[in-house]
Each structure stands twice: as structure tokens, then as C-alpha cells.
Amino acid sequence: MKAKISIDKSKKIGEIDRRIYGSFIEHLGRAVYNGIYEPSHENADECGFRRDVLELISELNVPIVRYPGGNFVSGYNWEDGIGPKSERPRKLELAWLSVETNEVGIDEFQEWAKLAETDVMMAVNLGTRGPDDARNLIEYCNSDTNTYYANLRRKNGFDKPFGFKLWCLGNEMDGDWQICHKTAEEYGRIATETAKVLKWVDPSIELVACGSSDPNMPTYGEWEKTVLDHTYDYVDYLSLHCYYGNKAQDTKNFLARAEDMDNFIKKTAKICDEIKLKKNSNKTINLSFDEWNVWYRTKDEEKTAERWQIAPHLLEEKYNFEDALLVGCMLMTLQNNCDRVKIACLAQLVNVIAPIMTENGGKAWKQTIFYPYMYASVYGNGSALSSKNESESYKSSEGWDIPYLYSSVIDSSNGELTIFAVNRSLNEDMELDVDICGFGDCTLIEHTELYYDDLNATNDKENERIKPVKRDIADNVILKKHSWNMLKYKY
Ligand code: AHR
């Protein structure tokens, strides 16, 4: 099959905000305990953080990590996780029906974030709690004043404020699974009042209001409008969440979910702009896609798992090769929407629906989805350009025309142009004609490929069989059937 990509320097979509390569750590399963933190592990540092896990995270170059949830945050009392560890309470955790030991809290997490060279995207509890606890929390984290909570932080050994710049106003408040789920009106009100107190304590922060937890929620659209009606003047971003799966074992349709994500983003941006017009506002609300990934095999696991365990094996999705292809495509969708999506979090980072897996007391390894995420985060920086793609297509279950070629183009302004491309054909290689205009002489200097014949193959602790290879540079660019590729040009 032949395809063509035409790139023009003048067709800029926008500058990529590095925060679209963010991730997420929730107090859920083995994400924190026996994930990033395992004091008894031979690779643990003096604080109990696994160095081997930190090393893998550093390869990913993660700019922000959302914390501490997720559904968890809607029942969380942040004060339980500060001060002397021996005095911290063990509690029933109702989002995932586990026991929370509170051995790790904000104090430890911000220390870990420094080691991981990432910023914290902090979420406040708008389920069981509200503005009062949120204002105390931000005083504890960000205040330099001689006042109770700032002094409590000092007493706990942290003289300098943590300085968290990005805050989420709750999590998935539209879902009835949420602890203290709310109607759009109820959430709109509490989010507004919480936003006000948070910004009064620290006017330099940015805030994310909850949009829908999935584009298929019956309230999608109306939820966004009502929430923005209340919060528009007080927040900076609206969140989107979405997880995709291939329960039907229909890979072509599964790979078309990248277009679904694209529609979700464009529709949500339109809703934000409708409210902007209605309010006659000069301010644009941008988007925070702060939970996205493939997730279907381990959905609802907490409902059947043994209750009240500490760090149970929950949501440990084993990612196969086709998952890596879709994750690669979804990253391209985020890049191609960088004019509106300023933040995004691959959910999650370690063990729980994650690119990194660990064994208690044992190894840490890279799942298949690690690679497209790593390459996007490391090489997908600069301006995203729109391209004209000519490729054969197929039909998705919705009847959409899905081109076999899916791509994004990044001009990193340092003399390098990077194309990320997936050939979604399951049986034909693609000969790609690359036409680049406005960059002078361009030379292909690298072709990295992620390919595996068996779409269902996975990596495991014994064998990381799925990993990228550098292909020889040839006159024609061949994108193998069902492969992910990165083409780097020097100009
Ligand atoms: O990431 C796992 C869960 O998915 C999060 O806790 C929740 O926000 C979403 O439903």
C-alpha cells in the first residue's frame, strides 16, 4: 500500500505544552505501596522509594504527576498522611475497598516527586470534604506565612513551601461510583467556592474543574455546560477522562479509538467556547485530559477482589502489542490538539494500568506502552504541525472513514523535524512518501520502529520482547503492517 504525508512549515497547530506528557499516581492497588515505595526492597533508598522504578520513570521524562487520586481522593483526609509515621491512622479506603496505611502522604510524595524530577498536580477532596479542608491543605503546601498549617509543615520538617502550581477540583464527580457523587449543579457550586478559597491563599495556582469521566456518560455535554456556567471565571482548565478497550477483539476498530478521542476533545473545546460566548468572556478555558489509557481487562476488579487488603493486586493490566499501537495513536491525538489540550495524564504510572510494572521484592520492567509514551515525551517537543495525509482507509463501527496512516508532526525548532506514524493496516506494509515544504534540505536521520508480529504478545519480567529497533535508513520509508514509527529529519 502507498501513502503520502505532506508537511508545510507554515501549518502550525500550536506549541506543545510539555505537561501533555504527564502521568498519574493514585493510592490504589500497588501504585504507591510496593510500586514507587517499598522500604524492604534491595533497591529502596533511605526514604523507602525504589531506585530502579525511579530510573525507569526518569527515562520517561514525566513533567507532572497527578496525585493522590482518582476515586481515592474523594474520601481522603490529607492530614492522615502527615507527621510521624507511627501516629498515622490505618483507615478503610472506600474507593477501592482496601486498607490505607497512610505511610505515604503529601510530605513523602513531594519528596519522591523531586527525585522523579516531576511536578505534582494536586487533587483536593470534593467528595466527603470541601472548601474548608482544601484551603487548609493549600496553606500547608504552598504558604510561607506564620500560620497554623504552614507552621505544621515546618514542624514536619519542611521549611520551604512545596509550591504546587496545578490543582484539580475533585475527581470524576459526575460518576455515581464516586464517593459523594454530585449533580452538576452541586459540583458547580462547591467547585466555585473551593476555587475561590484556593486562589485567595495562592493566586499563582492554576485550577482544573471536573468535566465528564467518559464521553459516553449520559450527562456528557450538559454536565460541562452547567459546571462551566458556575466555574468559568474561577478555573483555568476543564478535565476529560477516557479509557478504551478491545473487548470485542476487533483490532481495526480498537485502533480507530484515536479518532474517538479526537472527537471528544473537539466537542468539549466547542462546549467551553459556547460558554465563553454566552458569558461574553475574554478568557479561554483549555483542556486537561488528565486520565487516558487503554483499560478494559481489569475494570471493576475491586468489586470481586478480597476486601480490606493493603496494596492488593488491582488493575494490573498486562499491555499487549496492539495496546502500544493505540497508546501511540492517542499521544498523536493529544499532540495534534495541543492548541487546546495543555495537560494530559497517562493513567497511571506504576503497576496500576501502567507502563511500568514491579514485582514485590523483585524486578521492575517496561510494559509495551512504555515506548510510545517515552518517545513522545522525549522527542515530541516544540510545535505541532498539521499535515495532509493521503492514505487508503477502512470503516470503523461508527461508519467513520479511518485512514490506515495515523500521524503527528513536531518541529522541535532545533533543526529537527519528527514524524510519529502508525500504519493501522493489519496485513499490508505501507510505502510512505514524505513531502516536506519550508524547511530547506531535509535528511532522514533516524527511523525507530516498534513492531511485533503477534498483536497479543506482552512483555513480562523474564522477557521484554517488545521493544523498539532502529531501522536502516533507506531511500523509501516503509511502515510495516501494524507498526508504530518515529522518523527524524534534520533540516
Ligand atoms: O485510574 C483509575 C480510576 O479511573 C481513577 O481512580 C478514576 O478517576 C477513574 O475512574
Short mmCIF file of C-alpha atoms and ligand atoms in Angstrom, two decimals:
data_model
loop_
_atom_site.label_atom_id
_atom_site.label_comp_id
_atom_site.label_asym_id
_atom_site.label_seq_id
_atom_site.Cartn_x
_atom_site.Cartn_y
_atom_site.Cartn_z
CA MET A 1 0.00 0.00 0.00
CA LYS A 2 1.21 3.52 -0.76
CA ALA A 3 0.55 6.61 1.35
CA LYS A 4 1.76 10.20 1.35
CA ILE A 5 2.31 12.78 4.08
CA SER A 6 2.73 16.44 3.07
CA ILE A 7 4.22 18.73 5.68
CA ASP A 8 4.35 22.50 5.47
CA LYS A 9 6.27 24.65 7.98
CA SER A 10 3.57 27.32 7.88
CA LYS A 11 0.81 24.92 9.03
CA LYS A 12 1.36 25.22 12.75
CA ILE A 13 -1.26 23.86 15.16
CA GLY A 14 0.41 25.24 18.28
CA GLU A 15 3.24 24.89 20.77
CA ILE A 16 3.21 21.68 22.71
CA ASP A 17 2.83 22.20 26.44
CA ARG A 18 5.12 19.56 27.91
CA ARG A 19 2.51 18.84 30.55
CA ILE A 20 0.58 16.75 27.97
CA TYR A 21 3.13 14.03 28.77
CA GLY A 22 2.04 13.88 32.41
CA SER A 23 1.08 10.79 34.35
CA PHE A 24 -0.78 9.78 37.48
CA ILE A 25 -0.14 8.02 40.80
CA GLU A 26 -3.16 7.15 42.91
CA HIS A 27 -3.36 5.42 46.28
CA LEU A 28 -4.76 2.36 44.54
CA GLY A 29 -3.53 -1.23 44.49
CA ARG A 30 0.26 -1.34 44.20
CA ALA A 31 0.82 2.08 42.64
CA VAL A 32 2.22 3.67 45.81
CA TYR A 33 2.84 0.75 48.18
CA ASN A 34 5.06 -1.86 46.52
CA GLY A 35 5.16 0.36 43.45
CA ILE A 36 7.07 3.60 43.94
CA TYR A 37 7.52 2.83 47.66
CA GLU A 38 8.81 -0.44 49.05
CA PRO A 39 11.15 0.15 52.02
CA SER A 40 12.14 -3.52 52.29
CA HIS A 41 13.26 -3.73 48.66
CA GLU A 42 17.00 -4.07 47.99
CA ASN A 43 16.81 -1.05 45.67
CA ALA A 44 14.97 1.18 48.14
CA ASP A 45 16.59 4.45 49.20
CA GLU A 46 16.63 5.72 52.78
CA CYS A 47 13.05 7.01 52.37
CA GLY A 48 11.77 3.70 51.02
CA PHE A 49 11.48 4.74 47.37
CA ARG A 50 12.55 2.18 44.79
CA ARG A 51 15.53 3.48 42.85
CA ASP A 52 15.01 1.01 39.99
CA VAL A 53 11.47 2.34 39.49
CA LEU A 54 12.75 5.92 39.60
CA GLU A 55 15.29 5.06 36.92
CA LEU A 56 12.57 3.81 34.59
CA ILE A 57 10.47 6.88 35.31
CA SER A 58 13.41 9.13 34.50
CA GLU A 59 13.59 7.55 31.02
CA LEU A 60 10.00 8.65 30.52
CA ASN A 61 10.81 12.29 31.32
CA VAL A 62 7.46 12.84 33.03
CA PRO A 63 6.71 16.55 33.56
CA ILE A 64 3.80 16.26 36.05
CA VAL A 65 2.20 13.53 38.13
CA ARG A 66 -1.40 13.81 39.31
CA TYR A 67 -1.83 12.77 42.97
CA PRO A 68 -3.35 11.28 45.20
CA GLY A 69 -6.38 10.26 43.07
CA GLY A 70 -8.54 9.43 41.25
CA ASN A 71 -11.52 8.00 43.06
CA PHE A 72 -9.33 7.72 46.16
CA VAL A 73 -9.20 11.48 46.66
CA SER A 74 -12.95 11.74 47.19
CA GLY A 75 -12.63 10.03 50.59
CA TYR A 76 -9.14 11.21 51.54
CA ASN A 77 -8.25 13.13 54.69
CA TRP A 78 -4.86 14.56 53.80
CA GLU A 79 -3.95 15.17 57.45
CA ASP A 80 -3.82 11.37 57.94
CA GLY A 81 -0.68 11.26 55.80
CA ILE A 82 1.49 13.89 57.52
CA GLY A 83 3.65 13.92 60.65
CA PRO A 84 5.24 10.95 62.45
CA LYS A 85 4.51 7.72 60.57
CA SER A 86 3.91 5.76 63.78
CA GLU A 87 0.98 8.03 64.62
CA ARG A 88 -0.72 7.83 61.25
CA PRO A 89 -4.10 6.09 61.21
CA ARG A 90 -4.96 2.99 59.21
CA LYS A 91 -8.27 3.51 57.51
CA LEU A 92 -10.84 1.77 55.40
CA GLU A 93 -10.47 3.14 51.89
CA LEU A 94 -13.85 3.11 50.20
CA ALA A 95 -12.99 3.83 46.56
CA TRP A 96 -11.05 0.59 46.12
CA LEU A 97 -12.23 -1.27 49.26
CA SER A 98 -8.67 -1.55 50.58
CA VAL A 99 -6.84 -0.57 53.77
CA GLU A 100 -4.86 2.66 53.58
CA THR A 101 -1.91 2.71 55.96
CA ASN A 102 -1.06 6.37 55.27
CA GLU A 103 2.65 5.51 55.37
CA VAL A 104 2.96 7.72 52.30
CA GLY A 105 1.25 11.10 52.22
CA ILE A 106 1.86 14.54 50.75
CA ASP A 107 5.16 15.01 52.62
CA GLU A 108 6.66 11.83 51.19
CA PHE A 109 5.10 12.22 47.77
CA GLN A 110 6.57 15.66 47.17
CA GLU A 111 9.99 14.29 48.18
CA TRP A 112 9.51 11.45 45.70
CA ALA A 113 8.44 13.93 43.01
CA LYS A 114 11.75 15.77 43.46
CA LEU A 115 13.63 12.51 42.93
CA ALA A 116 11.48 11.76 39.88
CA GLU A 117 12.16 15.32 38.62
CA THR A 118 8.49 15.93 38.11
CA ASP A 119 5.89 18.42 39.33
CA VAL A 120 2.90 17.45 41.44
CA MET A 121 -0.62 18.03 40.09
CA MET A 122 -2.51 18.02 43.37
CA ALA A 123 -6.15 16.98 43.70
CA VAL A 124 -8.46 18.08 46.52
CA ASN A 125 -11.30 16.07 48.03
CA LEU A 126 -14.67 17.43 46.91
CA GLY A 127 -16.48 14.20 47.79
CA THR A 128 -16.58 13.85 51.57
CA ARG A 129 -14.98 17.25 52.05
CA GLY A 130 -14.97 20.76 50.61
CA PRO A 131 -13.51 24.28 50.68
CA ASP A 132 -12.51 24.26 54.34
CA ASP A 133 -10.12 21.32 54.04
CA ALA A 134 -8.92 22.48 50.64
CA ARG A 135 -7.87 25.88 51.99
CA ASN A 136 -6.04 24.22 54.90
CA LEU A 137 -4.30 21.85 52.51
CA ILE A 138 -3.07 24.62 50.23
CA GLU A 139 -1.88 26.60 53.24
CA TYR A 140 0.08 23.52 54.33
CA CYS A 141 1.54 23.01 50.86
CA ASN A 142 2.08 26.48 49.47
CA SER A 143 2.08 29.08 52.24
CA ASP A 144 5.09 30.91 53.59
CA THR A 145 3.12 32.63 56.38
CA ASN A 146 3.47 32.32 60.15
CA THR A 147 0.13 30.49 60.42
CA TYR A 148 -1.10 27.15 61.73
CA TYR A 149 -0.89 24.89 58.68
CA ALA A 150 2.26 26.46 57.24
CA ASN A 151 3.85 26.03 60.67
CA LEU A 152 2.63 22.44 60.82
CA ARG A 153 4.52 21.78 57.58
CA ARG A 154 7.64 23.36 59.12
CA LYS A 155 7.19 21.24 62.23
CA ASN A 156 7.08 18.17 59.98
CA GLY A 157 10.48 19.11 58.59
CA PHE A 158 9.65 21.15 55.51
CA ASP A 159 10.68 24.72 55.90
CA LYS A 160 10.05 25.75 52.34
CA PRO A 161 6.56 25.52 50.82
CA PHE A 162 6.08 22.72 48.31
CA GLY A 163 4.78 25.21 45.75
CA PHE A 164 2.32 23.01 43.86
CA LYS A 165 1.15 25.04 40.89
CA LEU A 166 -1.64 22.92 39.45
CA TRP A 167 -4.71 21.76 41.39
CA CYS A 168 -7.68 19.55 40.48
CA LEU A 169 -11.05 20.41 41.98
CA GLY A 170 -12.07 16.85 42.87
CA ASN A 171 -12.27 13.84 40.60
CA GLU A 172 -14.99 12.42 38.31
CA MET A 173 -17.76 14.00 40.33
CA ASP A 174 -20.29 13.10 37.58
CA GLY A 175 -19.98 9.35 38.27
CA ASP A 176 -22.23 7.60 40.80
CA TRP A 177 -19.28 5.36 41.74
CA GLN A 178 -17.63 8.42 43.20
CA ILE A 179 -17.65 8.78 46.99
CA CYS A 180 -20.24 11.55 47.46
CA HIS A 181 -21.02 11.89 43.76
CA LYS A 182 -22.70 15.19 42.88
CA THR A 183 -25.11 16.63 40.38
CA ALA A 184 -23.64 19.20 38.00
CA GLU A 185 -25.31 22.00 39.99
CA GLU A 186 -23.97 20.71 43.30
CA TYR A 187 -20.48 20.23 41.88
CA GLY A 188 -20.52 23.57 40.06
CA ARG A 189 -21.25 25.36 43.34
CA ILE A 190 -18.71 23.55 45.52
CA ALA A 191 -16.02 23.76 42.83
CA THR A 192 -16.55 27.52 42.51
CA GLU A 193 -16.35 28.15 46.24
CA THR A 194 -13.31 25.89 46.57
CA ALA A 195 -11.63 27.60 43.63
CA LYS A 196 -12.11 30.97 45.31
CA VAL A 197 -10.52 29.97 48.61
CA LEU A 198 -7.64 28.15 46.91
CA LYS A 199 -6.77 31.17 44.80
CA TRP A 200 -7.13 33.51 47.76
CA VAL A 201 -4.46 31.52 49.57
CA ASP A 202 -2.25 31.25 46.48
CA PRO A 203 -3.19 33.40 43.47
CA SER A 204 -0.38 31.90 41.38
CA ILE A 205 -2.01 28.45 41.05
CA GLU A 206 -3.99 27.06 38.13
CA LEU A 207 -7.18 25.07 38.60
CA VAL A 208 -8.83 22.20 36.77
CA ALA A 209 -12.59 21.67 37.06
CA CYS A 210 -14.06 18.20 36.51
CA GLY A 211 -15.57 17.55 33.13
CA SER A 212 -17.13 14.19 32.30
CA SER A 213 -15.48 10.94 33.31
CA ASP A 214 -16.23 9.46 29.89
CA PRO A 215 -17.71 10.78 26.63
CA ASN A 216 -20.44 8.13 26.90
CA MET A 217 -21.77 9.38 30.22
CA PRO A 218 -25.47 10.22 29.79
CA THR A 219 -24.79 13.65 31.28
CA TYR A 220 -21.89 14.47 28.90
CA GLY A 221 -22.35 17.93 27.46
CA GLU A 222 -24.94 19.13 29.94
CA TRP A 223 -22.52 18.43 32.77
CA GLU A 224 -19.81 20.55 31.13
CA LYS A 225 -22.21 23.43 30.42
CA THR A 226 -23.61 23.57 33.96
CA VAL A 227 -20.21 23.22 35.61
CA LEU A 228 -18.69 25.93 33.42
CA ASP A 229 -21.68 28.18 33.98
CA HIS A 230 -20.70 28.19 37.64
CA THR A 231 -16.92 27.97 37.48
CA TYR A 232 -15.93 29.78 34.27
CA ASP A 233 -14.37 32.84 35.91
CA TYR A 234 -12.54 30.87 38.58
CA VAL A 235 -10.89 27.95 36.80
CA ASP A 236 -8.33 27.54 34.02
CA TYR A 237 -8.97 24.06 32.60
CA LEU A 238 -11.75 21.55 32.21
CA SER A 239 -10.87 17.87 32.58
CA LEU A 240 -11.60 14.98 30.23
CA HIS A 241 -11.17 11.31 31.06
CA CYS A 242 -11.37 8.34 28.75
CA TYR A 243 -10.23 4.71 28.68
CA TYR A 244 -10.54 2.47 25.64
CA GLY A 245 -10.64 -1.30 25.26
CA ASN A 246 -10.83 -4.12 22.79
CA LYS A 247 -13.29 -6.49 24.43
CA ALA A 248 -14.74 -7.36 21.01
CA GLN A 249 -11.27 -8.40 19.77
CA ASP A 250 -11.70 -6.14 16.75
CA THR A 251 -8.27 -4.57 16.37
CA LYS A 252 -9.08 -2.27 13.45
CA ASN A 253 -11.97 -0.76 15.33
CA PHE A 254 -9.88 -0.57 18.50
CA LEU A 255 -7.19 1.42 16.67
CA ALA A 256 -9.90 3.81 15.44
CA ARG A 257 -10.43 4.95 19.06
CA ALA A 258 -7.78 7.60 18.37
CA GLU A 259 -10.40 9.38 16.24
CA ASP A 260 -12.92 8.92 19.03
CA MET A 261 -10.56 10.68 21.43
CA ASP A 262 -10.07 13.43 18.86
CA ASN A 263 -13.85 13.97 18.59
CA PHE A 264 -14.19 14.04 22.36
CA ILE A 265 -11.54 16.77 22.60
CA LYS A 266 -13.01 18.87 19.78
CA LYS A 267 -16.58 18.57 21.08
CA THR A 268 -15.50 19.52 24.61
CA ALA A 269 -13.47 22.51 23.38
CA LYS A 270 -16.58 23.65 21.49
CA ILE A 271 -18.66 23.46 24.65
CA CYS A 272 -16.08 25.58 26.50
CA ASP A 273 -16.27 28.15 23.72
CA GLU A 274 -20.08 28.18 23.78
CA ILE A 275 -19.97 29.16 27.43
CA LYS A 276 -17.25 31.71 26.68
CA LEU A 277 -19.60 33.33 24.16
CA LYS A 278 -22.57 33.12 26.49
CA LYS A 279 -20.59 34.86 29.22
CA ASN A 280 -19.03 37.30 26.79
CA SER A 281 -15.69 36.38 28.35
CA ASN A 282 -12.22 37.12 27.06
CA LYS A 283 -10.86 34.07 28.78
CA THR A 284 -10.44 30.69 27.05
CA ILE A 285 -10.84 27.53 29.08
CA ASN A 286 -8.29 24.97 27.92
CA LEU A 287 -8.40 21.23 28.43
CA SER A 288 -6.73 18.84 30.85
CA PHE A 289 -7.05 15.26 29.60
CA ASP A 290 -5.99 14.06 33.00
CA GLU A 291 -6.87 10.37 32.68
CA TRP A 292 -6.41 8.43 29.46
CA ASN A 293 -5.19 4.98 28.52
CA VAL A 294 -6.24 1.53 27.39
CA TRP A 295 -8.10 -0.20 30.24
CA TYR A 296 -10.67 -2.96 29.98
CA ARG A 297 -9.34 -6.31 31.18
CA THR A 298 -9.22 -5.36 34.84
CA LYS A 299 -12.21 -2.99 35.04
CA ASP A 300 -14.40 -3.39 38.17
CA GLU A 301 -11.86 -5.80 39.69
CA GLU A 302 -12.21 -4.19 43.09
CA LYS A 303 -15.81 -5.42 43.26
CA THR A 304 -14.79 -9.08 43.27
CA ALA A 305 -11.37 -8.88 44.95
CA GLU A 306 -10.92 -9.71 48.61
CA ARG A 307 -11.79 -6.60 50.60
CA TRP A 308 -9.63 -4.63 53.03
CA GLN A 309 -6.21 -5.71 51.84
CA ILE A 310 -3.14 -3.49 51.95
CA ALA A 311 -1.70 -2.84 48.48
CA PRO A 312 -3.72 -5.54 46.69
CA HIS A 313 -3.00 -6.54 43.11
CA LEU A 314 -5.65 -4.35 41.47
CA LEU A 315 -5.97 -3.06 37.90
CA GLU A 316 -2.68 -4.65 36.87
CA GLU A 317 -3.48 -4.56 33.18
CA LYS A 318 -0.99 -6.56 31.11
CA TYR A 319 -0.49 -4.50 27.98
CA ASN A 320 -0.07 -6.25 24.67
CA PHE A 321 1.39 -5.00 21.43
CA GLU A 322 -1.86 -3.64 19.95
CA ASP A 323 -2.34 -1.57 23.13
CA ALA A 324 1.02 0.08 22.41
CA LEU A 325 -0.21 0.96 18.93
CA LEU A 326 -3.34 2.67 20.27
CA VAL A 327 -1.42 4.44 23.03
CA GLY A 328 0.95 5.71 20.30
CA CYS A 329 -2.03 6.97 18.29
CA MET A 330 -3.64 8.61 21.33
CA LEU A 331 -0.42 10.51 22.01
CA MET A 332 -0.56 11.78 18.43
CA THR A 333 -4.16 12.88 19.05
CA LEU A 334 -3.01 14.86 22.07
CA GLN A 335 -0.15 16.42 20.09
CA ASN A 336 -2.49 17.31 17.22
CA ASN A 337 -4.83 19.07 19.66
CA CYS A 338 -2.10 20.96 21.51
CA ASP A 339 -3.83 24.25 20.77
CA ARG A 340 -6.47 23.26 23.38
CA VAL A 341 -5.05 20.35 25.39
CA LYS A 342 -2.40 21.77 27.71
CA ILE A 343 -2.26 18.96 30.26
CA ALA A 344 -2.76 15.21 29.94
CA CYS A 345 -2.01 12.31 32.26
CA LEU A 346 -1.40 8.77 31.15
CA ALA A 347 -3.28 6.83 33.83
CA GLN A 348 -1.34 5.57 35.61
CA LEU A 349 2.43 5.25 36.07
CA VAL A 350 3.36 2.17 38.12
CA ASN A 351 1.56 -1.20 38.42
CA VAL A 352 -1.98 0.19 38.14
CA ILE A 353 -2.87 0.38 34.39
CA ALA A 354 0.71 1.44 33.93
CA PRO A 355 3.73 1.47 31.61
CA ILE A 356 5.94 0.25 34.49
CA MET A 357 5.35 -2.99 36.40
CA THR A 358 7.07 -4.26 39.52
CA GLU A 359 7.25 -7.43 41.46
CA ASN A 360 7.16 -7.21 45.26
CA GLY A 361 10.76 -7.69 46.32
CA GLY A 362 11.76 -8.30 42.71
CA LYS A 363 12.21 -6.75 39.30
CA ALA A 364 10.77 -3.69 37.60
CA TRP A 365 10.09 -3.82 33.86
CA LYS A 366 8.66 -1.93 30.90
CA GLN A 367 5.25 -2.78 29.51
CA THR A 368 4.62 -2.38 25.76
CA ILE A 369 3.00 1.05 26.18
CA PHE A 370 6.17 2.40 27.81
CA TYR A 371 7.80 3.01 24.43
CA PRO A 372 5.34 5.21 22.51
CA TYR A 373 4.94 7.24 25.72
CA MET A 374 8.69 7.62 26.19
CA TYR A 375 9.37 8.64 22.57
CA ALA A 376 6.54 11.19 22.56
CA SER A 377 7.68 12.71 25.83
CA VAL A 378 11.36 12.84 24.89
CA TYR A 379 11.12 13.78 21.20
CA GLY A 380 7.63 15.27 20.83
CA ASN A 381 8.52 18.78 21.99
CA GLY A 382 8.22 22.00 20.02
CA SER A 383 5.44 22.99 17.63
CA ALA A 384 2.93 20.53 16.26
CA LEU A 385 2.26 20.94 12.54
CA SER A 386 -0.84 19.75 10.73
CA SER A 387 -0.09 17.56 7.72
CA LYS A 388 -2.04 16.50 4.66
CA ASN A 389 -2.25 12.72 4.64
CA GLU A 390 -3.22 10.63 1.64
CA SER A 391 -3.88 7.03 2.59
CA GLU A 392 -6.39 4.27 1.94
CA SER A 393 -8.95 3.89 4.65
CA TYR A 394 -11.35 1.45 6.31
CA LYS A 395 -14.65 1.83 8.15
CA SER A 396 -14.96 1.95 11.92
CA SER A 397 -18.01 0.50 13.70
CA GLU A 398 -19.49 4.02 13.68
CA GLY A 399 -19.16 4.08 9.88
CA TRP A 400 -16.33 6.64 10.00
CA ASP A 401 -13.59 6.53 7.34
CA ILE A 402 -10.40 5.63 9.18
CA PRO A 403 -7.19 6.21 7.22
CA TYR A 404 -4.60 3.48 7.69
CA LEU A 405 -1.98 6.15 8.26
CA TYR A 406 -2.21 7.99 11.59
CA SER A 407 0.43 10.59 12.35
CA SER A 408 1.65 13.72 14.07
CA VAL A 409 4.48 16.06 13.12
CA ILE A 410 6.63 18.02 15.54
CA ASP A 411 9.07 20.78 14.64
CA SER A 412 11.40 20.90 17.59
CA SER A 413 12.93 24.17 16.31
CA ASN A 414 16.45 22.85 16.90
CA GLY A 415 16.85 21.71 13.34
CA GLU A 416 14.89 18.51 13.83
CA LEU A 417 11.51 17.53 12.48
CA THR A 418 9.90 14.42 13.93
CA ILE A 419 7.06 12.38 12.45
CA PHE A 420 5.24 9.87 14.62
CA ALA A 421 3.26 7.45 12.45
CA VAL A 422 1.24 4.27 12.85
CA ASN A 423 0.29 2.03 9.96
CA ARG A 424 -3.08 0.63 11.06
CA SER A 425 -3.26 -1.96 8.31
CA LEU A 426 -3.18 -5.43 9.85
CA ASN A 427 -1.78 -7.10 6.75
CA GLU A 428 -0.04 -4.65 4.45
CA ASP A 429 3.18 -2.69 4.75
CA MET A 430 2.98 0.94 3.72
CA GLU A 431 5.38 2.77 1.45
CA LEU A 432 5.34 6.33 2.74
CA ASP A 433 6.11 9.28 0.51
CA VAL A 434 7.21 12.17 2.73
CA ASP A 435 6.91 15.64 1.22
CA ILE A 436 8.39 18.39 3.42
CA CYS A 437 7.99 22.04 2.48
CA GLY A 438 9.51 25.17 4.03
CA PHE A 439 12.42 23.55 5.88
CA GLY A 440 15.08 23.67 3.16
CA ASP A 441 17.07 20.47 2.72
CA CYS A 442 15.76 17.70 4.95
CA THR A 443 17.55 14.43 5.61
CA LEU A 444 16.11 11.40 7.31
CA ILE A 445 18.49 10.63 10.17
CA GLU A 446 16.56 8.08 12.21
CA HIS A 447 13.77 5.59 11.75
CA THR A 448 12.77 3.92 15.01
CA GLU A 449 10.15 1.20 14.76
CA LEU A 450 8.02 -0.69 17.26
CA TYR A 451 6.73 -3.85 15.65
CA TYR A 452 5.75 -7.32 16.74
CA ASP A 453 4.05 -9.91 14.62
CA ASP A 454 1.73 -11.12 17.36
CA LEU A 455 -0.64 -8.31 18.34
CA ASN A 456 -1.45 -10.10 21.60
CA ALA A 457 2.14 -10.50 22.76
CA THR A 458 3.15 -8.82 26.03
CA ASN A 459 6.34 -8.02 27.92
CA ASP A 460 6.97 -9.66 31.26
CA LYS A 461 9.66 -9.70 33.92
CA GLU A 462 11.52 -12.51 32.16
CA ASN A 463 11.35 -11.16 28.66
CA GLU A 464 10.89 -7.61 27.40
CA ARG A 465 10.35 -8.98 23.90
CA ILE A 466 8.56 -5.93 22.55
CA LYS A 467 10.99 -3.05 22.21
CA PRO A 468 11.87 -0.51 19.54
CA VAL A 469 14.55 -1.07 16.92
CA LYS A 470 16.41 1.41 14.76
CA ARG A 471 15.92 0.60 11.11
CA ASP A 472 18.49 1.21 8.41
CA ILE A 473 17.82 4.46 6.60
CA ALA A 474 16.65 3.59 3.12
CA ASP A 475 15.50 5.62 0.10
CA ASN A 476 11.89 4.68 0.65
CA VAL A 477 10.29 4.77 4.04
CA ILE A 478 8.41 1.56 4.78
CA LEU A 479 5.98 1.46 7.67
CA LYS A 480 5.44 -2.21 8.42
CA LYS A 481 1.91 -3.54 8.83
CA HIS A 482 0.55 -2.69 12.30
CA SER A 483 3.66 -0.79 13.39
CA TRP A 484 4.44 2.38 15.33
CA ASN A 485 7.26 4.54 13.91
CA MET A 486 9.29 7.62 14.64
CA LEU A 487 11.01 9.34 11.68
CA LYS A 488 13.51 12.04 12.48
CA TYR A 489 14.66 14.55 9.87
CA LYS A 490 17.48 17.07 10.12
CA TYR A 491 16.95 20.41 8.38
O1 AHR B 1 -7.38 5.41 37.04
C1 AHR B 1 -8.26 4.55 37.69
C2 AHR B 1 -9.58 5.22 38.04
O2 AHR B 1 -10.27 5.52 36.85
C3 AHR B 1 -9.49 6.54 38.75
O3 AHR B 1 -9.39 6.40 40.12
C4 AHR B 1 -10.80 7.19 38.40
O4 AHR B 1 -10.71 8.58 38.39
C5 AHR B 1 -11.16 6.60 37.05
O5 AHR B 1 -12.46 6.14 37.01
#
